[in-house]
Coordinates of C-alpha atoms and ligand atoms in Angstrom, one line a residue:
M1 CA 59.8 19.2 -44.7
K2 CA 58.2 16.8 -47.1
G3 CA 60.1 14.3 -49.3
L4 CA 60.9 14.2 -53.0
S5 CA 58.3 16.4 -54.7
K6 CA 60.4 17.4 -57.7
R7 CA 60.1 15.5 -60.9
I8 CA 62.8 12.9 -61.2
N9 CA 63.9 12.5 -64.8
K10 CA 67.3 11.0 -64.2
V11 CA 68.6 8.7 -61.5
A12 CA 72.3 7.9 -60.9
I13 CA 73.2 4.7 -59.1
I14 CA 76.7 4.7 -57.8
G15 CA 78.3 1.3 -57.0
K16 CA 78.2 -2.1 -58.8
G17 CA 78.3 -4.4 -55.8
T18 CA 75.3 -6.5 -54.8
A19 CA 73.4 -3.4 -53.6
G20 CA 74.1 -1.4 -56.8
C21 CA 72.9 -4.4 -58.9
I22 CA 69.7 -4.8 -57.0
A23 CA 69.1 -1.0 -57.1
A24 CA 69.8 -0.7 -60.9
S25 CA 67.5 -3.6 -61.7
Y26 CA 64.7 -2.2 -59.5
F27 CA 64.8 1.5 -60.5
R28 CA 65.1 0.7 -64.2
K29 CA 61.9 -1.2 -64.1
T30 CA 60.0 0.9 -61.5
L31 CA 60.8 4.5 -62.5
N32 CA 59.9 6.3 -65.7
A33 CA 63.4 7.9 -65.6
E34 CA 66.8 7.7 -67.3
I35 CA 69.2 5.5 -65.3
E36 CA 72.9 6.0 -65.2
W37 CA 75.0 3.4 -63.4
I38 CA 78.4 4.5 -62.2
Y39 CA 81.1 2.4 -60.6
D40 CA 84.8 2.7 -59.9
S41 CA 86.7 -0.3 -61.4
E42 CA 89.6 0.5 -59.1
S43 CA 87.4 -0.2 -56.1
P44 CA 86.4 -3.9 -56.0
A45 CA 82.9 -4.9 -54.7
Q46 CA 82.5 -7.3 -51.8
S47 CA 82.6 -10.9 -52.6
V48 CA 80.6 -12.1 -49.6
G49 CA 76.8 -12.1 -49.3
E50 CA 75.5 -15.0 -51.2
G51 CA 72.2 -16.0 -49.5
S52 CA 69.0 -14.2 -50.2
T53 CA 65.4 -14.1 -49.1
I54 CA 62.3 -14.2 -51.3
P55 CA 62.2 -10.6 -52.6
L56 CA 65.6 -10.9 -54.4
A57 CA 64.5 -13.8 -56.7
R58 CA 61.0 -12.3 -57.2
G59 CA 62.5 -8.9 -58.0
F60 CA 64.8 -10.3 -60.7
F61 CA 61.9 -12.3 -62.1
N62 CA 59.7 -9.2 -62.4
E63 CA 62.4 -6.7 -63.4
L64 CA 64.8 -8.7 -65.6
N65 CA 62.7 -11.6 -66.8
M66 CA 65.0 -14.0 -65.0
N67 CA 63.9 -17.6 -64.4
Y68 CA 65.5 -20.7 -63.0
S69 CA 68.0 -21.0 -65.9
A70 CA 69.6 -17.8 -64.5
L71 CA 70.9 -19.9 -61.5
D72 CA 73.5 -21.3 -64.0
Y73 CA 74.7 -17.8 -64.7
L74 CA 74.9 -17.0 -61.0
G75 CA 76.5 -20.3 -60.0
G76 CA 73.6 -20.5 -57.6
S77 CA 71.1 -22.8 -56.1
I78 CA 67.5 -22.7 -54.7
K79 CA 67.0 -21.9 -51.1
K80 CA 64.0 -23.2 -49.2
G81 CA 65.0 -21.9 -45.8
I82 CA 67.7 -21.8 -43.2
R83 CA 68.7 -24.9 -41.3
K84 CA 69.9 -24.2 -37.8
I85 CA 72.0 -26.7 -35.8
G86 CA 73.5 -26.7 -32.4
Y87 CA 71.3 -24.0 -30.7
N88 CA 69.6 -25.0 -27.5
G89 CA 66.1 -26.1 -28.3
V90 CA 65.3 -28.6 -31.0
G91 CA 68.9 -28.7 -32.0
D92 CA 68.4 -29.1 -35.7
Y93 CA 65.5 -27.4 -37.5
L94 CA 64.6 -25.6 -40.7
H95 CA 63.3 -22.1 -40.7
E96 CA 61.5 -22.5 -44.0
F97 CA 59.8 -20.2 -46.5
P98 CA 56.1 -21.0 -47.1
L99 CA 55.7 -24.0 -49.4
G100 CA 55.9 -22.9 -53.0
E101 CA 58.0 -19.8 -52.3
L102 CA 61.8 -20.0 -52.7
A103 CA 64.8 -17.7 -52.4
I104 CA 68.2 -18.3 -54.1
H105 CA 71.9 -18.6 -53.2
F106 CA 74.2 -16.9 -55.7
S107 CA 77.9 -16.3 -56.3
S108 CA 78.2 -12.6 -55.6
K109 CA 81.0 -12.2 -58.2
M110 CA 78.9 -13.9 -60.9
L111 CA 75.9 -11.7 -59.9
Q112 CA 78.0 -8.6 -60.2
D113 CA 79.0 -9.7 -63.7
Y114 CA 75.6 -10.9 -64.9
I115 CA 73.3 -8.1 -63.8
P116 CA 75.3 -5.4 -65.6
K117 CA 75.3 -7.4 -68.8
V118 CA 71.5 -7.9 -68.7
L119 CA 70.9 -4.2 -67.9
D120 CA 73.4 -3.0 -70.5
S121 CA 71.5 -5.0 -73.1
K122 CA 68.3 -3.2 -71.9
G123 CA 69.9 0.2 -72.5
V124 CA 71.2 1.2 -69.1
E125 CA 74.3 3.4 -69.4
I126 CA 77.2 2.0 -67.3
V127 CA 80.1 4.4 -66.6
D128 CA 83.4 3.5 -65.1
K129 CA 84.3 6.6 -63.0
K130 CA 85.4 7.4 -59.5
I131 CA 83.0 9.8 -57.8
T132 CA 84.5 12.0 -55.1
S133 CA 81.4 14.1 -54.5
H134 CA 77.7 13.9 -55.3
D135 CA 78.1 17.4 -56.9
E136 CA 79.9 15.7 -59.8
V137 CA 76.9 13.6 -60.6
D138 CA 74.6 14.9 -63.3
A139 CA 71.2 13.5 -62.2
D140 CA 68.1 14.6 -60.3
Y141 CA 68.6 11.9 -57.7
I142 CA 71.4 9.5 -56.5
I143 CA 71.3 6.1 -55.0
D144 CA 74.6 5.8 -53.3
C145 CA 75.7 2.1 -53.0
T146 CA 79.5 2.8 -52.6
G147 CA 80.0 0.2 -49.8
Y148 CA 81.5 0.5 -46.3
P149 CA 81.7 4.0 -45.0
K150 CA 85.1 5.6 -44.7
D151 CA 84.4 6.5 -41.1
M152 CA 81.5 6.1 -38.7
K153 CA 80.5 9.7 -38.4
G154 CA 76.7 9.9 -39.0
Y155 CA 76.2 6.2 -38.2
N156 CA 74.8 4.5 -35.1
E157 CA 76.5 1.3 -34.0
A158 CA 74.2 -1.7 -33.4
E159 CA 73.4 -2.1 -29.7
F160 CA 73.3 -5.8 -29.1
T161 CA 75.2 -7.6 -31.9
S162 CA 77.8 -10.0 -30.5
V163 CA 80.0 -10.8 -33.5
N164 CA 82.5 -8.5 -35.2
A165 CA 84.8 -10.6 -37.4
A166 CA 84.5 -13.2 -40.1
H167 CA 86.6 -16.0 -41.4
I168 CA 85.5 -17.4 -44.8
V169 CA 86.8 -20.6 -46.4
Q170 CA 85.6 -21.7 -49.9
S171 CA 85.1 -25.4 -50.1
P172 CA 85.3 -26.7 -53.7
C173 CA 82.7 -29.2 -54.8
R174 CA 80.4 -30.3 -57.6
G175 CA 77.4 -28.7 -56.2
P176 CA 75.0 -27.4 -55.1
L177 CA 75.1 -29.8 -52.2
F178 CA 71.8 -28.9 -50.5
D179 CA 68.9 -26.5 -51.0
Y180 CA 69.0 -24.4 -47.8
T181 CA 71.5 -22.2 -46.0
F182 CA 73.2 -24.2 -43.3
T183 CA 74.0 -22.4 -40.0
V184 CA 75.7 -24.1 -37.1
A185 CA 76.3 -22.8 -33.6
R186 CA 79.9 -23.2 -32.6
P187 CA 81.9 -22.6 -29.4
F188 CA 83.2 -19.2 -30.7
G189 CA 80.1 -18.0 -32.6
W190 CA 78.4 -19.6 -35.6
I191 CA 79.1 -20.8 -39.1
F192 CA 77.1 -20.5 -42.3
A193 CA 77.5 -22.8 -45.3
I194 CA 76.1 -21.6 -48.6
P195 CA 75.6 -24.2 -51.3
L196 CA 76.8 -23.0 -54.7
A197 CA 77.5 -24.7 -58.0
D198 CA 81.2 -25.1 -57.7
R199 CA 81.8 -24.4 -54.0
T200 CA 80.3 -24.3 -50.6
S201 CA 81.0 -20.9 -49.0
C202 CA 81.7 -21.5 -45.3
G203 CA 81.9 -18.5 -43.0
Y204 CA 82.7 -18.3 -39.3
L205 CA 81.2 -15.3 -37.4
Y206 CA 82.9 -14.6 -34.1
N207 CA 84.0 -11.9 -31.7
K208 CA 87.6 -10.9 -32.1
D209 CA 87.7 -9.5 -28.6
I210 CA 86.9 -12.9 -27.1
N211 CA 88.5 -15.4 -29.5
T212 CA 91.5 -15.3 -31.7
L213 CA 91.6 -16.0 -35.4
E214 CA 93.9 -19.0 -34.7
E215 CA 91.2 -20.6 -32.4
V216 CA 88.5 -19.9 -35.0
T217 CA 90.6 -21.3 -37.9
E218 CA 91.2 -24.5 -35.9
D219 CA 87.5 -24.8 -35.2
M220 CA 86.6 -24.1 -38.8
K221 CA 88.8 -27.0 -39.8
A222 CA 87.1 -29.2 -37.3
F223 CA 83.7 -28.2 -38.6
M224 CA 84.6 -28.8 -42.2
K225 CA 86.0 -32.2 -41.3
E226 CA 82.9 -33.1 -39.3
Y227 CA 80.5 -32.1 -42.2
R228 CA 82.9 -33.4 -44.9
F229 CA 83.4 -30.1 -46.7
P230 CA 86.8 -30.2 -48.3
Y231 CA 89.1 -27.5 -46.9
S232 CA 91.0 -25.1 -49.2
D233 CA 93.3 -22.2 -49.0
N234 CA 90.8 -19.9 -50.6
I235 CA 90.4 -18.0 -47.4
N236 CA 89.3 -14.4 -46.5
S237 CA 89.4 -13.1 -42.9
F238 CA 88.3 -9.7 -41.9
E239 CA 86.8 -7.6 -39.0
F240 CA 83.5 -5.6 -39.4
Q241 CA 81.2 -3.3 -37.5
S242 CA 77.4 -3.5 -37.3
Y243 CA 75.8 -0.1 -37.9
H244 CA 73.2 2.0 -39.7
K245 CA 73.3 5.4 -41.1
K246 CA 71.2 8.0 -39.2
E247 CA 70.1 9.7 -42.4
V248 CA 69.8 7.3 -45.2
F249 CA 67.2 9.3 -47.2
T250 CA 68.2 12.9 -48.1
E251 CA 67.1 15.4 -50.6
R252 CA 70.1 14.6 -53.0
A253 CA 70.6 10.9 -52.4
T254 CA 69.5 7.7 -50.7
Y255 CA 72.2 5.4 -49.3
N256 CA 71.9 1.7 -49.7
G257 CA 73.8 -1.5 -49.1
N258 CA 76.9 -1.3 -46.8
A259 CA 76.8 2.5 -47.3
A260 CA 73.6 2.5 -45.3
F261 CA 73.8 -0.4 -42.8
F262 CA 75.4 -3.7 -41.9
L263 CA 74.1 -6.4 -39.5
E264 CA 75.6 -9.9 -38.9
P265 CA 74.4 -12.1 -41.8
L266 CA 72.4 -14.7 -39.8
E267 CA 69.0 -14.8 -41.7
A268 CA 70.4 -13.1 -44.8
T269 CA 68.7 -9.8 -44.0
S270 CA 70.9 -7.5 -46.2
V271 CA 69.2 -8.1 -49.5
G272 CA 65.8 -7.8 -48.0
T273 CA 66.8 -4.5 -46.4
I274 CA 68.3 -3.2 -49.7
D275 CA 64.9 -4.0 -51.3
W276 CA 63.1 -2.2 -48.5
I277 CA 65.2 0.9 -49.0
N278 CA 64.6 0.9 -52.8
R279 CA 60.8 0.6 -52.3
T280 CA 60.8 3.4 -49.7
V281 CA 62.6 5.7 -52.2
V282 CA 59.7 5.1 -54.6
A283 CA 57.2 5.6 -51.8
M284 CA 58.9 9.0 -51.2
M285 CA 58.6 9.9 -54.8
Q286 CA 55.0 8.7 -55.2
K287 CA 53.3 9.2 -51.8
D288 CA 54.9 12.3 -50.5
L289 CA 56.6 10.4 -47.6
S290 CA 58.9 12.9 -45.8
F291 CA 62.6 12.2 -45.4
K292 CA 62.0 12.4 -41.6
E293 CA 59.4 9.7 -41.8
A294 CA 61.4 7.5 -44.1
N295 CA 64.5 7.8 -41.9
S296 CA 62.5 7.0 -38.8
F297 CA 60.9 3.9 -40.5
F298 CA 64.4 2.8 -41.5
T299 CA 65.8 3.1 -38.0
R300 CA 62.8 1.0 -36.7
E301 CA 63.3 -1.6 -39.5
I302 CA 67.0 -2.0 -38.5
K303 CA 66.2 -2.3 -34.8
Q304 CA 63.5 -4.9 -35.5
T305 CA 66.0 -6.9 -37.6
E306 CA 68.6 -6.8 -34.9
H307 CA 66.0 -7.9 -32.3
M308 CA 65.1 -10.9 -34.5
I309 CA 68.7 -11.9 -35.1
M310 CA 69.4 -11.7 -31.3
L311 CA 66.6 -14.2 -30.6
H312 CA 69.1 -16.8 -31.8
Y313 CA 71.3 -16.2 -28.7
L314 CA 68.5 -16.1 -26.2
N315 CA 68.5 -19.7 -25.2
G316 CA 72.2 -20.2 -25.7
S317 CA 73.7 -23.1 -27.6
K318 CA 75.2 -26.5 -26.7
Y319 CA 78.4 -24.7 -25.9
N320 CA 79.2 -23.1 -22.5
T321 CA 81.9 -20.8 -23.6
P322 CA 82.9 -17.1 -23.0
F323 CA 81.3 -16.2 -26.4
W324 CA 77.9 -17.6 -25.5
D325 CA 78.2 -16.2 -22.0
F326 CA 78.8 -12.8 -23.6
A327 CA 76.0 -13.1 -26.2
K328 CA 73.2 -14.4 -23.9
P329 CA 72.7 -11.3 -21.7
R330 CA 72.8 -9.1 -24.8
A331 CA 70.0 -11.3 -26.3
E332 CA 68.0 -11.0 -23.1
A333 CA 68.3 -7.2 -23.2
S334 CA 67.4 -7.2 -26.8
A335 CA 64.3 -9.4 -26.2
K336 CA 63.2 -7.1 -23.3
E337 CA 63.2 -4.2 -25.7
M338 CA 61.5 -6.3 -28.4
V339 CA 58.4 -7.1 -26.3
Q340 CA 57.8 -3.3 -25.7
S341 CA 56.6 -3.2 -29.4
N342 CA 52.9 -3.5 -29.8
L343 CA 53.5 -5.0 -33.3
F344 CA 55.9 -7.7 -31.9
R345 CA 53.5 -8.6 -29.1
D346 CA 50.6 -9.0 -31.7
I347 CA 52.8 -11.1 -33.9
A348 CA 54.2 -13.2 -31.0
A349 CA 50.6 -13.7 -29.7
L350 CA 49.6 -15.2 -33.1
A351 CA 52.7 -17.4 -33.3
L352 CA 52.0 -18.7 -29.7
K353 CA 48.3 -19.2 -30.4
N354 CA 49.3 -21.5 -33.2
F355 CA 51.7 -23.6 -31.2
Q356 CA 49.6 -26.7 -30.7
E357 CA 47.6 -27.0 -33.9
P358 CA 49.2 -24.5 -36.3
D359 CA 47.3 -23.0 -39.1
F360 CA 50.2 -21.9 -41.4
P361 CA 48.3 -19.6 -43.8
S362 CA 46.8 -17.6 -40.9
M363 CA 50.4 -16.6 -40.0
I364 CA 51.3 -15.1 -43.4
D365 CA 50.3 -11.7 -44.8
V366 CA 49.2 -10.3 -41.4
G367 CA 52.1 -8.0 -40.8
E368 CA 55.8 -8.4 -40.3
Y369 CA 58.2 -7.5 -37.5
G370 CA 61.4 -6.7 -39.4
Q371 CA 61.2 -8.9 -42.4
W372 CA 59.4 -11.8 -40.8
P373 CA 55.7 -12.8 -40.6
P374 CA 54.3 -14.6 -37.6
Y375 CA 55.0 -17.9 -39.4
S376 CA 58.7 -17.2 -39.0
Y377 CA 58.5 -16.4 -35.4
F378 CA 56.4 -19.5 -34.8
Q379 CA 59.1 -21.7 -36.4
N380 CA 62.0 -20.0 -34.5
F381 CA 60.2 -19.9 -31.1
K382 CA 59.8 -23.7 -31.5
G383 CA 63.2 -24.4 -32.9
L384 CA 65.0 -22.4 -30.4
A385 CA 62.6 -23.4 -27.5
I386 CA 62.1 -19.8 -26.5
A387 CA 58.3 -19.6 -26.5
Q388 CA 58.0 -19.7 -22.7
K389 CA 60.7 -17.0 -22.4
I390 CA 59.0 -14.7 -24.8
D391 CA 55.6 -15.3 -23.2
D392 CA 57.1 -14.6 -19.7
L393 CA 58.8 -11.4 -21.0
I394 CA 55.6 -10.2 -22.6
R395 CA 53.7 -10.8 -19.3
E396 CA 56.4 -9.1 -17.3
F397 CA 56.2 -6.1 -19.6
E398 CA 52.4 -5.9 -19.5
T399 CA 52.3 -6.2 -15.7
S400 CA 54.9 -3.4 -15.3
S401 CA 53.2 -1.0 -17.7
Ligands
FAD1 C1 80.6 -12.6 -43.9 C2 79.4 -12.0 -44.5 C3 78.4 -12.7 -45.0 C4 77.3 -12.1 -45.6 N1 76.3 -12.9 -46.0 C5 75.2 -12.3 -46.5 C6 74.1 -13.1 -46.9 O1 74.1 -14.4 -46.9 N2 73.0 -12.5 -47.4 C7 72.9 -11.1 -47.5 O2 71.8 -10.6 -47.8 N3 73.9 -10.4 -47.1 C8 75.1 -10.9 -46.7 N4 76.1 -10.1 -46.3 C9 76.1 -8.7 -46.6 C10 76.5 -8.4 -48.1 O3 77.8 -8.8 -48.2 C11 76.3 -7.0 -48.4 O4 75.0 -6.6 -48.3 C12 76.7 -6.7 -49.9 O5 78.0 -7.1 -50.1 C13 76.5 -5.3 -50.2 O6 77.6 -4.6 -50.7 P1 77.5 -3.2 -51.4 O7 77.0 -3.4 -52.8 O8 76.8 -2.3 -50.5 O9 79.0 -2.7 -51.4 P2 80.3 -3.2 -52.2 O10 80.2 -4.6 -52.6 O11 81.5 -2.8 -51.4 O12 80.3 -2.4 -53.5 C14 80.6 -1.0 -53.6 C15 80.6 -0.6 -55.0 O13 80.8 0.9 -55.0 C16 81.8 1.2 -56.0 N5 82.4 2.4 -55.5 C17 83.0 2.6 -54.3 N6 83.4 3.9 -54.2 C18 83.2 4.5 -55.3 C19 83.4 5.8 -55.8 N7 84.0 6.7 -55.1 N8 82.9 6.1 -57.1 C20 82.3 5.2 -57.8 N9 82.1 3.9 -57.4 C21 82.5 3.6 -56.2 C22 82.7 0.1 -56.1 O14 83.4 0.0 -57.3 C23 81.7 -1.1 -55.9 O15 81.2 -1.4 -57.2 C24 77.3 -10.7 -45.8 C25 78.3 -9.9 -45.3 C26 79.4 -10.6 -44.7 C27 80.5 -9.7 -44.2

């Protein structure tokens, strides 16, 4: 069966969290259709997820006429890359965007206030209403951004992911303090620090089946003291699953944001995946892409993203702890699967060829594995000192096949 062949005159977007904001902005600009935006004020949106990659800022620039002054409205900062500390390898490196290209950090709460205001002023109808079934929605097509699924029926769990809980502490400051996302390997997992205008958002990702929240809380305090981030009692601790929906694209609706997937936030992949899903909806409308093809591309995209995230555990960290002992073999299994992809082997070959005398532009715009061009793999292979391991795994695979 082919995809969306009927004429779409009206699209309803359900959900006003970060995914709903990105979808409403994108579809208003991209489709020649009426947009209705529905949310339930009784059901609050997530207040985490504050680091982006390049498509978010570029999208808002194109769709909403946003420029750098919008960073004030978003309490945000510019992001030139992700600094990674404490992993075995170089020990401290920046996985950076190409020079001249930037992403942003943003306060998710401020984004969820600001984007509806802008879209309201551009004529988008925003309706406060709890939707209990898609049948209640009067629209030709629905983008369902209603957040975490109520149960995991119809979802696949991520295979390799090693963390399943988060402990977030907001550190007050007159910021932003730096222009990259900070990530630091720790004994029980890893910590991100996102620089915002009035706070640095620090989050500890760990495995609740290996370490307790008390241990993590103590180590978070130690981290914040070490890096001089003032501690506060603005704290949020919760457990999560990593998953993706088997059928994201259907005849009646496409699911996006947490309603479609979640993977641990290393490398800020959610907003890029949200953008990918939105673009695929338009491809389904314009290019006759079937639901089956779109769903299979999505499953592949999520798998590639998980593979890339797991590379960060492949060489371990400066800590020999039960968490890292648990994560490393999972990373090895993930990397073994990764090298079976022709696309990954081509991208890795280009990254490895550039190792001695890199030619940066030759590693951009020549394909991506997940959301990353060879330039990203080149930087991470170096930073994590995993080039030899990847090369060995590729040879092993090629000899055995
Ligand atoms: C610790 C952590 C750190 C993260 N960091 C990053 C990061 O740096 N970068 C990144 O890209 N991502 C990150 N993420 C992921 C990010 O948080 C999510 O991608 C983002 O919050 C998406 O949320 P959402 O819009 O899908 O859902 P939600 O924020 O849950 O919004 C759901 C919306 O649906 C509405 N709704 C729900 N039910 C109904 C109903 N029945 N009828 C009508 N409306 C309804 C609600 O009112 C709400 O508006 C992180 C996640 C975690 C856990």
